Amino acid sequence: MATGNPVGRLADERVDHRFKALPPDAEGLTVGELAAERRNLFTGGFTTPVLALSAEAVEHNLALLETYAERHGLAFAPHGKTSMSPQLFARQLERGAWGITAAVPHQARVYRAYGIQRIFLANEVVDAAALRWLAAELDADPDFRFICYVDSVRGVELMAEALQGASVSRPLDVVVELGAGEGARTGARTAADCAAVADAVAATGGTLRLVGVAGYEGEVPQADGDKVRAWLRELVSLAADFDEAGRFSDSSEVVISAGGSAWFDAVAEVFAEIPELSLPVLKLLRSGAYVSHDDGHYRRLTPFNRVAEEGELQPAFRLWSQVVSRPTPEQAFLNAGKRDAAYDLDLPVAQAVRDARTGEFRSAAGITVTGLSDQHGWVRTEPGADLEVGDWLGLGLSHPCTSFDKWQLIPVVEADGTVTDYIRTFF
């Protein structure tokens, strides 16, 4: 694990050709030096396409989920796979996050390199090399807390074999993953399956320690509010049954974890019903997409649509592209495509035009993105839509996870276009 302030040292990285869209005349400056210049996104030498994060929206979203978790008595380990940005992790932790969630061991290695002390890995880990690395981390840092899923007897056997071979000095904490239903993703499917996995953990002789139960309600087949709540109650019931059977006797708390970005209101509701157990309960929410939100998938699915009185997330991404071809009155082409914009759930949405002649902004009414090639965006224009070669077109994106992962260094932009910081990602 890195020492000192590794997040702060990101500002010492040199700007060069590795980072898309940054001003060519900034080559050789450090990221911190470039940020201190407070250049304007539109007039400061940035090349198109360029992805920008709204400074105001990110701050708003961070504050909103902090308040939400506090109001509902939830601990919060936002899923870091969304941004893979140590700077955003640090801000989430400053906003009261318990820790950061990972999906695979590589992500956990990034987290440790940037000082994350609590990691919840919402997946099974049966890779011996990764487990040996994890054993070394646990041995080297007594304050490091790591929890991951188990969902099979064979998986438990593989974990125990690797960890015992590495002579790990303290138990690795695990939670039994309850599957979200027939045909869902990972997770033990029945209460009997879960009990068998728990028995296998107990049989490792202290190499693994059972500390709770978890799962992902977003995988409930044909999910709706009733089905999601029913599955969450199964999860809570499993925890209560395990507690009554003394399965958490080696732990100081019971971890019960769920919560993606589409149903955290249901998680809050059902977790409020958790009965008193023999140990304190860590009610751990893992939603991650909130930090940037989006203009498509999560705008439609966010629980704040159902609990509007609790607030509203703000889309933080805007991809600025440039019109490079206008072959017909009904068609235009942008210099942004699949390498720049998320496209796995929805196409980008045209939101604003910056006039190349005057620098003025106007609505993108009558302008629609109809497709993406690798490096081009296909645009249809309705009669009267004002768009010409050279204009900048601002696009809203859908799905934060596949927006962040296309950009290594993302300008953070205030409402007037001033770039105040740069977010480094590690995918």
Short mmCIF file of C-alpha atoms in Angstrom, two decimals:
data_model
loop_
_atom_site.label_atom_id
_atom_site.label_comp_id
_atom_site.label_asym_id
_atom_site.label_seq_id
_atom_site.Cartn_x
_atom_site.Cartn_y
_atom_site.Cartn_z
CA MET A 1 0.00 0.00 0.00
CA ALA A 2 1.24 3.50 -0.80
CA THR A 3 2.05 5.82 2.07
CA GLY A 4 1.69 9.56 2.51
CA ASN A 5 -0.93 11.21 0.33
CA PRO A 6 -0.98 9.24 -2.95
CA VAL A 7 -4.19 10.98 -4.10
CA GLY A 8 -2.52 14.35 -3.74
CA ARG A 9 0.42 13.13 -5.81
CA LEU A 10 -1.85 12.65 -8.81
CA ALA A 11 -1.46 16.40 -9.35
CA ASP A 12 2.24 15.81 -10.03
CA GLU A 13 1.60 13.67 -13.12
CA ARG A 14 2.78 15.26 -16.35
CA VAL A 15 0.31 16.17 -19.10
CA ASP A 16 1.17 14.54 -22.42
CA HIS A 17 -0.21 12.62 -25.39
CA ARG A 18 -1.74 9.88 -23.19
CA PHE A 19 -4.63 12.10 -22.20
CA LYS A 20 -7.31 12.81 -24.80
CA ALA A 21 -8.48 16.35 -25.44
CA LEU A 22 -6.07 18.20 -23.16
CA PRO A 23 -4.50 21.33 -24.67
CA PRO A 24 -1.45 20.46 -26.79
CA ASP A 25 0.35 23.52 -25.46
CA ALA A 26 0.00 22.15 -21.91
CA GLU A 27 2.38 19.26 -22.63
CA GLY A 28 4.99 19.06 -19.90
CA LEU A 29 2.94 20.86 -17.27
CA THR A 30 1.84 18.87 -14.26
CA VAL A 31 -1.86 18.26 -13.83
CA GLY A 32 -1.78 20.55 -10.81
CA GLU A 33 -0.11 23.33 -12.78
CA LEU A 34 -2.65 23.03 -15.58
CA ALA A 35 -5.53 23.10 -13.09
CA ALA A 36 -4.07 26.22 -11.49
CA GLU A 37 -4.27 28.01 -14.84
CA ARG A 38 -8.09 27.67 -14.70
CA ARG A 39 -8.42 27.51 -18.45
CA ASN A 40 -11.78 27.75 -20.16
CA LEU A 41 -13.00 24.49 -21.68
CA PHE A 42 -14.07 26.23 -24.89
CA THR A 43 -11.34 28.81 -25.42
CA GLY A 44 -8.40 27.35 -23.47
CA GLY A 45 -6.96 25.10 -26.14
CA PHE A 46 -8.84 21.86 -25.42
CA THR A 47 -9.39 19.69 -28.47
CA THR A 48 -12.63 17.94 -29.35
CA PRO A 49 -14.12 15.61 -28.41
CA VAL A 50 -13.72 16.37 -24.73
CA LEU A 51 -15.63 14.89 -21.80
CA ALA A 52 -16.35 17.25 -18.91
CA LEU A 53 -17.75 16.77 -15.42
CA SER A 54 -19.83 19.52 -13.87
CA ALA A 55 -18.20 20.66 -10.64
CA GLU A 56 -21.52 21.80 -9.23
CA ALA A 57 -23.40 18.58 -10.10
CA VAL A 58 -20.73 16.30 -8.63
CA GLU A 59 -20.72 18.25 -5.37
CA HIS A 60 -24.51 18.22 -5.23
CA ASN A 61 -24.67 14.46 -5.81
CA LEU A 62 -22.02 13.68 -3.20
CA ALA A 63 -23.89 15.72 -0.61
CA LEU A 64 -27.28 14.24 -1.48
CA LEU A 65 -26.28 10.59 -0.97
CA GLU A 66 -24.45 11.47 2.23
CA THR A 67 -27.66 13.01 3.56
CA TYR A 68 -29.78 10.12 2.29
CA ALA A 69 -27.62 7.47 3.97
CA GLU A 70 -27.57 9.37 7.25
CA ARG A 71 -31.33 9.91 7.19
CA HIS A 72 -31.97 6.20 6.74
CA GLY A 73 -29.33 4.89 9.12
CA LEU A 74 -27.28 3.26 6.39
CA ALA A 75 -23.56 2.78 6.12
CA PHE A 76 -22.36 3.49 2.60
CA ALA A 77 -19.69 1.83 0.47
CA PRO A 78 -20.24 3.31 -2.99
CA HIS A 79 -19.23 1.06 -5.86
CA GLY A 80 -15.91 2.33 -7.15
CA LYS A 81 -16.15 0.49 -10.48
CA THR A 82 -18.27 3.41 -11.69
CA SER A 83 -15.49 5.97 -11.74
CA MET A 84 -12.29 4.14 -10.73
CA SER A 85 -11.14 7.55 -9.56
CA PRO A 86 -9.16 7.84 -6.31
CA GLN A 87 -9.99 11.55 -6.16
CA LEU A 88 -13.72 10.81 -6.17
CA PHE A 89 -13.20 7.97 -3.65
CA ALA A 90 -11.53 10.47 -1.33
CA ARG A 91 -14.44 12.86 -1.65
CA GLN A 92 -16.93 10.05 -1.01
CA LEU A 93 -15.03 9.06 2.14
CA GLU A 94 -14.97 12.69 3.26
CA ARG A 95 -18.75 12.60 2.82
CA GLY A 96 -19.07 9.79 5.34
CA ALA A 97 -18.65 6.65 3.23
CA TRP A 98 -17.75 3.56 5.30
CA GLY A 99 -15.47 2.33 2.51
CA ILE A 100 -15.45 1.66 -1.24
CA THR A 101 -16.93 -1.34 -3.06
CA ALA A 102 -14.97 -3.22 -5.72
CA ALA A 103 -15.96 -5.89 -8.25
CA VAL A 104 -12.63 -7.59 -9.04
CA PRO A 105 -9.19 -7.88 -7.38
CA HIS A 106 -7.53 -5.46 -9.79
CA GLN A 107 -9.84 -2.71 -8.58
CA ALA A 108 -8.96 -3.55 -4.99
CA ARG A 109 -5.27 -3.18 -5.86
CA VAL A 110 -5.95 0.32 -7.21
CA TYR A 111 -7.87 1.16 -4.04
CA ARG A 112 -5.02 0.00 -1.83
CA ALA A 113 -2.49 1.95 -3.87
CA TYR A 114 -4.50 5.06 -3.00
CA GLY A 115 -4.97 4.34 0.68
CA ILE A 116 -8.47 2.84 0.90
CA GLN A 117 -8.72 1.11 4.29
CA ARG A 118 -12.10 -0.59 3.91
CA ILE A 119 -12.99 -2.55 0.79
CA PHE A 120 -16.18 -4.52 0.18
CA LEU A 121 -15.65 -6.72 -2.87
CA ALA A 122 -19.11 -7.56 -4.18
CA ASN A 123 -18.05 -10.69 -5.99
CA GLU A 124 -16.50 -14.08 -5.40
CA VAL A 125 -12.68 -14.30 -5.35
CA VAL A 126 -11.18 -17.70 -6.21
CA ASP A 127 -8.01 -16.53 -7.98
CA ALA A 128 -5.06 -17.91 -5.98
CA ALA A 129 -2.68 -15.15 -7.09
CA ALA A 130 -5.17 -12.47 -6.04
CA LEU A 131 -5.76 -14.20 -2.72
CA ARG A 132 -2.02 -14.36 -2.04
CA TRP A 133 -1.79 -10.62 -2.69
CA LEU A 134 -4.74 -10.07 -0.37
CA ALA A 135 -3.11 -12.18 2.35
CA ALA A 136 -0.01 -9.98 2.13
CA GLU A 137 -2.12 -6.84 2.43
CA LEU A 138 -3.93 -8.18 5.50
CA ASP A 139 -0.62 -9.16 7.10
CA ALA A 140 1.03 -5.83 6.37
CA ASP A 141 -1.76 -3.58 7.64
CA PRO A 142 -3.75 -4.57 10.74
CA ASP A 143 -6.17 -1.70 10.13
CA PHE A 144 -7.11 -2.88 6.63
CA ARG A 145 -10.67 -4.29 6.46
CA PHE A 146 -11.68 -6.46 3.52
CA ILE A 147 -14.95 -8.32 2.94
CA CYS A 148 -15.96 -10.38 -0.09
CA TYR A 149 -18.69 -12.74 -1.28
CA VAL A 150 -18.78 -16.53 -1.10
CA ASP A 151 -21.53 -18.56 -2.79
CA SER A 152 -20.25 -22.13 -3.15
CA VAL A 153 -18.52 -24.84 -1.13
CA ARG A 154 -15.92 -25.24 -3.87
CA GLY A 155 -15.21 -21.51 -3.84
CA VAL A 156 -14.64 -21.61 -0.10
CA GLU A 157 -12.25 -24.55 -0.52
CA LEU A 158 -10.23 -22.69 -3.16
CA MET A 159 -10.04 -19.57 -0.99
CA ALA A 160 -8.94 -21.52 2.08
CA GLU A 161 -6.29 -23.43 0.12
CA ALA A 162 -4.75 -20.24 -1.31
CA LEU A 163 -4.83 -18.33 1.97
CA GLN A 164 -3.42 -21.20 4.02
CA GLY A 165 -0.67 -21.58 1.46
CA ALA A 166 0.13 -17.90 1.96
CA SER A 167 0.15 -18.35 5.76
CA VAL A 168 -2.29 -15.48 6.27
CA SER A 169 -2.10 -14.25 9.85
CA ARG A 170 -5.74 -13.24 10.35
CA PRO A 171 -9.10 -14.35 8.98
CA LEU A 172 -10.49 -13.04 5.72
CA ASP A 173 -14.04 -11.78 6.26
CA VAL A 174 -16.72 -13.14 3.95
CA VAL A 175 -20.46 -12.77 3.45
CA VAL A 176 -22.68 -15.42 1.91
CA GLU A 177 -24.19 -14.09 -1.31
CA LEU A 178 -27.87 -14.85 -1.72
CA GLY A 179 -28.86 -15.19 -5.37
CA ALA A 180 -31.61 -12.89 -6.56
CA GLY A 181 -33.76 -15.64 -8.04
CA GLU A 182 -33.87 -18.34 -10.70
CA GLY A 183 -31.97 -17.21 -13.74
CA ALA A 184 -30.26 -14.36 -11.89
CA ARG A 185 -26.52 -13.85 -11.72
CA THR A 186 -24.23 -15.21 -8.97
CA GLY A 187 -25.27 -16.21 -5.45
CA ALA A 188 -26.40 -19.35 -3.63
CA ARG A 189 -29.96 -20.04 -4.73
CA THR A 190 -31.68 -21.47 -1.64
CA ALA A 191 -31.48 -21.18 2.15
CA ALA A 192 -30.05 -24.72 2.23
CA ASP A 193 -27.37 -23.74 -0.31
CA CYS A 194 -26.49 -20.70 1.81
CA ALA A 195 -26.24 -22.85 4.93
CA ALA A 196 -23.92 -25.28 3.16
CA VAL A 197 -21.63 -22.42 2.18
CA ALA A 198 -21.67 -21.10 5.75
CA ASP A 199 -20.77 -24.58 7.04
CA ALA A 200 -17.85 -24.69 4.62
CA VAL A 201 -16.61 -21.34 5.91
CA ALA A 202 -16.77 -22.61 9.49
CA ALA A 203 -14.79 -25.69 8.43
CA THR A 204 -11.80 -23.60 7.30
CA GLY A 205 -10.66 -23.40 10.91
CA GLY A 206 -10.54 -19.64 11.04
CA THR A 207 -8.95 -18.97 7.65
CA LEU A 208 -12.27 -17.44 6.60
CA ARG A 209 -14.68 -15.70 8.96
CA LEU A 210 -18.40 -15.37 8.25
CA VAL A 211 -19.53 -11.82 9.05
CA GLY A 212 -22.83 -11.45 7.18
CA VAL A 213 -24.95 -11.86 4.09
CA ALA A 214 -25.29 -9.82 0.91
CA GLY A 215 -26.59 -9.69 -2.62
CA TYR A 216 -27.69 -7.45 -5.45
CA GLU A 217 -31.37 -6.70 -5.83
CA GLY A 218 -30.83 -5.32 -9.33
CA GLU A 219 -30.64 -8.92 -10.56
CA VAL A 220 -34.15 -9.85 -9.37
CA PRO A 221 -35.87 -11.21 -12.52
CA GLN A 222 -38.55 -8.87 -13.92
CA ALA A 223 -37.78 -6.57 -11.02
CA ASP A 224 -40.45 -4.30 -9.60
CA GLY A 225 -40.89 -2.81 -6.17
CA ASP A 226 -42.77 -5.75 -4.71
CA LYS A 227 -40.36 -8.38 -6.04
CA VAL A 228 -37.31 -6.41 -4.94
CA ARG A 229 -38.70 -5.93 -1.42
CA ALA A 230 -39.60 -9.61 -1.19
CA TRP A 231 -36.06 -10.62 -2.08
CA LEU A 232 -34.58 -8.09 0.36
CA ARG A 233 -36.74 -9.58 3.11
CA GLU A 234 -35.35 -13.01 2.20
CA LEU A 235 -31.86 -11.56 2.67
CA VAL A 236 -32.76 -10.13 6.07
CA SER A 237 -34.41 -13.40 7.09
CA LEU A 238 -31.26 -15.30 6.10
CA ALA A 239 -29.18 -13.03 8.32
CA ALA A 240 -31.57 -13.52 11.23
CA ASP A 241 -31.54 -17.32 10.79
CA PHE A 242 -27.74 -17.40 10.65
CA ASP A 243 -27.57 -15.20 13.75
CA GLU A 244 -29.97 -17.43 15.67
CA ALA A 245 -27.84 -20.43 14.71
CA GLY A 246 -24.71 -18.73 16.08
CA ARG A 247 -22.99 -18.56 12.71
CA PHE A 248 -21.61 -15.05 13.36
CA SER A 249 -20.10 -15.92 16.74
CA ASP A 250 -16.58 -15.01 15.64
CA SER A 251 -17.63 -11.57 14.35
CA SER A 252 -18.20 -8.30 16.22
CA GLU A 253 -21.08 -7.29 13.91
CA VAL A 254 -23.45 -8.63 11.28
CA VAL A 255 -22.99 -7.15 7.81
CA ILE A 256 -26.14 -7.02 5.67
CA SER A 257 -25.43 -5.45 2.29
CA ALA A 258 -27.37 -4.69 -0.89
CA GLY A 259 -28.15 -1.67 -2.98
CA GLY A 260 -27.39 -0.69 -6.54
CA SER A 261 -28.39 2.64 -8.03
CA ALA A 262 -31.95 1.70 -9.08
CA TRP A 263 -33.53 0.36 -5.87
CA PHE A 264 -31.79 1.91 -2.89
CA ASP A 265 -35.11 3.27 -1.66
CA ALA A 266 -36.38 -0.31 -1.30
CA VAL A 267 -33.14 -1.23 0.49
CA ALA A 268 -33.61 1.65 2.92
CA GLU A 269 -37.22 0.62 3.55
CA VAL A 270 -36.52 -3.07 4.20
CA PHE A 271 -33.30 -2.50 6.12
CA ALA A 272 -35.27 -0.25 8.48
CA GLU A 273 -37.26 -3.41 9.37
CA ILE A 274 -34.21 -5.50 10.37
CA PRO A 275 -34.99 -7.07 13.75
CA GLU A 276 -32.64 -6.81 16.71
CA LEU A 277 -29.89 -9.40 16.36
CA SER A 278 -27.34 -10.63 18.87
CA LEU A 279 -24.70 -8.31 17.40
CA PRO A 280 -24.74 -4.78 15.99
CA VAL A 281 -25.81 -4.66 12.33
CA LEU A 282 -23.85 -2.87 9.62
CA LYS A 283 -26.50 -1.97 7.02
CA LEU A 284 -24.28 -1.42 4.01
CA LEU A 285 -25.53 0.30 0.83
CA ARG A 286 -23.34 0.06 -2.29
CA SER A 287 -24.85 2.42 -4.91
CA GLY A 288 -22.17 3.96 -7.13
CA ALA A 289 -23.64 5.62 -10.25
CA TYR A 290 -24.95 8.57 -8.24
CA VAL A 291 -21.62 10.42 -8.27
CA SER A 292 -22.10 11.50 -11.88
CA HIS A 293 -25.67 10.30 -12.49
CA ASP A 294 -26.58 10.46 -16.20
CA ASP A 295 -29.00 11.71 -18.84
CA GLY A 296 -30.49 8.34 -19.73
CA HIS A 297 -30.58 5.02 -17.91
CA TYR A 298 -30.25 6.26 -14.34
CA ARG A 299 -32.25 9.40 -14.98
CA ARG A 300 -35.12 7.01 -15.72
CA LEU A 301 -34.42 4.50 -12.94
CA THR A 302 -33.20 6.57 -10.00
CA PRO A 303 -35.21 5.98 -6.81
CA PHE A 304 -35.43 9.74 -6.38
CA ASN A 305 -38.13 9.61 -9.05
CA ARG A 306 -40.18 7.68 -6.49
CA VAL A 307 -39.12 9.66 -3.40
CA ALA A 308 -38.90 13.12 -4.93
CA GLU A 309 -39.26 14.77 -1.53
CA GLU A 310 -35.79 13.44 -0.64
CA GLY A 311 -33.98 15.27 -3.41
CA GLU A 312 -32.87 14.94 -7.01
CA LEU A 313 -29.58 13.86 -8.55
CA GLN A 314 -28.04 16.01 -11.27
CA PRO A 315 -26.40 14.69 -14.46
CA ALA A 316 -22.74 15.68 -14.32
CA PHE A 317 -21.38 14.48 -17.67
CA ARG A 318 -21.36 16.41 -20.91
CA LEU A 319 -19.39 15.29 -23.93
CA TRP A 320 -18.49 18.17 -26.20
CA SER A 321 -17.96 17.14 -29.82
CA GLN A 322 -17.58 19.13 -33.01
CA VAL A 323 -19.47 19.03 -36.28
CA VAL A 324 -16.96 17.97 -38.92
CA SER A 325 -19.28 17.24 -41.85
CA ARG A 326 -22.72 18.47 -42.99
CA PRO A 327 -23.28 16.54 -46.23
CA THR A 328 -27.04 17.15 -46.46
CA PRO A 329 -29.58 19.48 -44.82
CA GLU A 330 -30.84 16.52 -42.78
CA GLN A 331 -27.54 15.02 -41.71
CA ALA A 332 -24.37 15.96 -39.85
CA PHE A 333 -21.39 14.07 -38.47
CA LEU A 334 -19.52 14.62 -35.21
CA ASN A 335 -15.94 13.77 -34.31
CA ALA A 336 -17.08 11.72 -31.28
CA GLY A 337 -17.99 8.05 -31.48
CA LYS A 338 -17.87 4.77 -29.59
CA ARG A 339 -14.35 5.44 -28.33
CA ASP A 340 -15.59 8.56 -26.55
CA ALA A 341 -19.24 8.09 -25.54
CA ALA A 342 -21.20 5.43 -23.65
CA TYR A 343 -23.48 3.57 -26.03
CA ASP A 344 -24.26 0.23 -24.35
CA LEU A 345 -27.63 1.36 -22.94
CA ASP A 346 -28.67 4.48 -24.86
CA LEU A 347 -27.27 6.75 -27.51
CA PRO A 348 -26.04 10.19 -26.45
CA VAL A 349 -28.61 13.00 -26.34
CA ALA A 350 -27.97 16.35 -28.04
CA GLN A 351 -28.38 19.07 -25.41
CA ALA A 352 -26.63 22.28 -26.42
CA VAL A 353 -24.85 23.92 -29.34
CA ARG A 354 -21.92 26.31 -29.03
CA ASP A 355 -21.85 28.47 -32.14
CA ALA A 356 -18.42 28.34 -33.80
CA ARG A 357 -18.81 31.86 -35.18
CA THR A 358 -19.98 33.70 -32.06
CA GLY A 359 -19.22 31.42 -29.12
CA GLU A 360 -22.83 31.73 -27.98
CA PHE A 361 -24.82 28.79 -26.64
CA ARG A 362 -28.27 27.70 -27.80
CA SER A 363 -30.61 24.75 -27.44
CA ALA A 364 -30.03 21.63 -29.51
CA ALA A 365 -33.74 21.38 -30.37
CA GLY A 366 -34.33 19.42 -33.56
CA ILE A 367 -30.94 17.67 -33.36
CA THR A 368 -30.79 13.91 -32.67
CA VAL A 369 -27.88 11.48 -32.45
CA THR A 370 -28.97 8.43 -34.45
CA GLY A 371 -25.87 6.25 -34.30
CA LEU A 372 -22.18 5.96 -33.46
CA SER A 373 -19.25 4.67 -35.45
CA ASP A 374 -15.87 4.18 -33.80
CA GLN A 375 -14.90 7.84 -34.24
CA HIS A 376 -18.02 9.52 -35.61
CA GLY A 377 -21.44 10.44 -34.33
CA TRP A 378 -24.35 10.29 -36.77
CA VAL A 379 -26.75 13.20 -36.37
CA ARG A 380 -30.17 13.88 -37.88
CA THR A 381 -31.37 17.46 -38.06
CA GLU A 382 -34.97 18.55 -38.47
CA PRO A 383 -35.93 21.45 -40.76
CA GLY A 384 -34.82 24.71 -39.22
CA ALA A 385 -32.25 23.18 -36.88
CA ASP A 386 -29.27 25.53 -36.82
CA LEU A 387 -26.06 23.50 -37.08
CA GLU A 388 -22.98 23.97 -39.24
CA VAL A 389 -19.48 22.61 -39.57
CA GLY A 390 -17.32 23.81 -36.70
CA ASP A 391 -20.12 24.12 -34.13
CA TRP A 392 -19.63 22.32 -30.82
CA LEU A 393 -22.44 19.96 -29.83
CA GLY A 394 -22.84 19.09 -26.15
CA LEU A 395 -24.09 15.56 -25.53
CA GLY A 396 -25.69 14.03 -22.47
CA LEU A 397 -24.64 10.43 -21.81
CA SER A 398 -26.30 7.31 -20.45
CA HIS A 399 -24.55 4.85 -18.08
CA PRO A 400 -21.77 6.36 -15.96
CA CYS A 401 -19.69 3.15 -15.80
CA THR A 402 -19.10 3.10 -19.55
CA SER A 403 -18.55 6.85 -19.73
CA PHE A 404 -15.76 7.12 -17.16
CA ASP A 405 -13.88 4.14 -18.57
CA LYS A 406 -13.14 5.83 -21.91
CA TRP A 407 -11.28 8.77 -20.37
CA GLN A 408 -8.11 8.75 -18.27
CA LEU A 409 -8.14 12.42 -17.29
CA ILE A 410 -11.45 14.29 -17.19
CA PRO A 411 -11.75 18.08 -16.79
CA VAL A 412 -13.98 19.27 -13.95
CA VAL A 413 -15.78 22.34 -15.22
CA GLU A 414 -17.68 25.10 -13.45
CA ALA A 415 -20.87 26.52 -14.94
CA ASP A 416 -19.00 29.33 -16.73
CA GLY A 417 -16.63 26.88 -18.45
CA THR A 418 -13.69 27.29 -16.07
CA VAL A 419 -11.75 24.06 -15.61
CA THR A 420 -10.84 23.73 -11.93
CA ASP A 421 -9.52 20.18 -11.67
CA TYR A 422 -8.87 16.95 -13.55
CA ILE A 423 -10.21 13.55 -12.49
CA ARG A 424 -7.76 10.66 -13.05
CA THR A 425 -9.27 7.23 -13.70
CA PHE A 426 -7.70 3.75 -13.54
CA PHE A 427 -9.45 1.15 -15.70
#
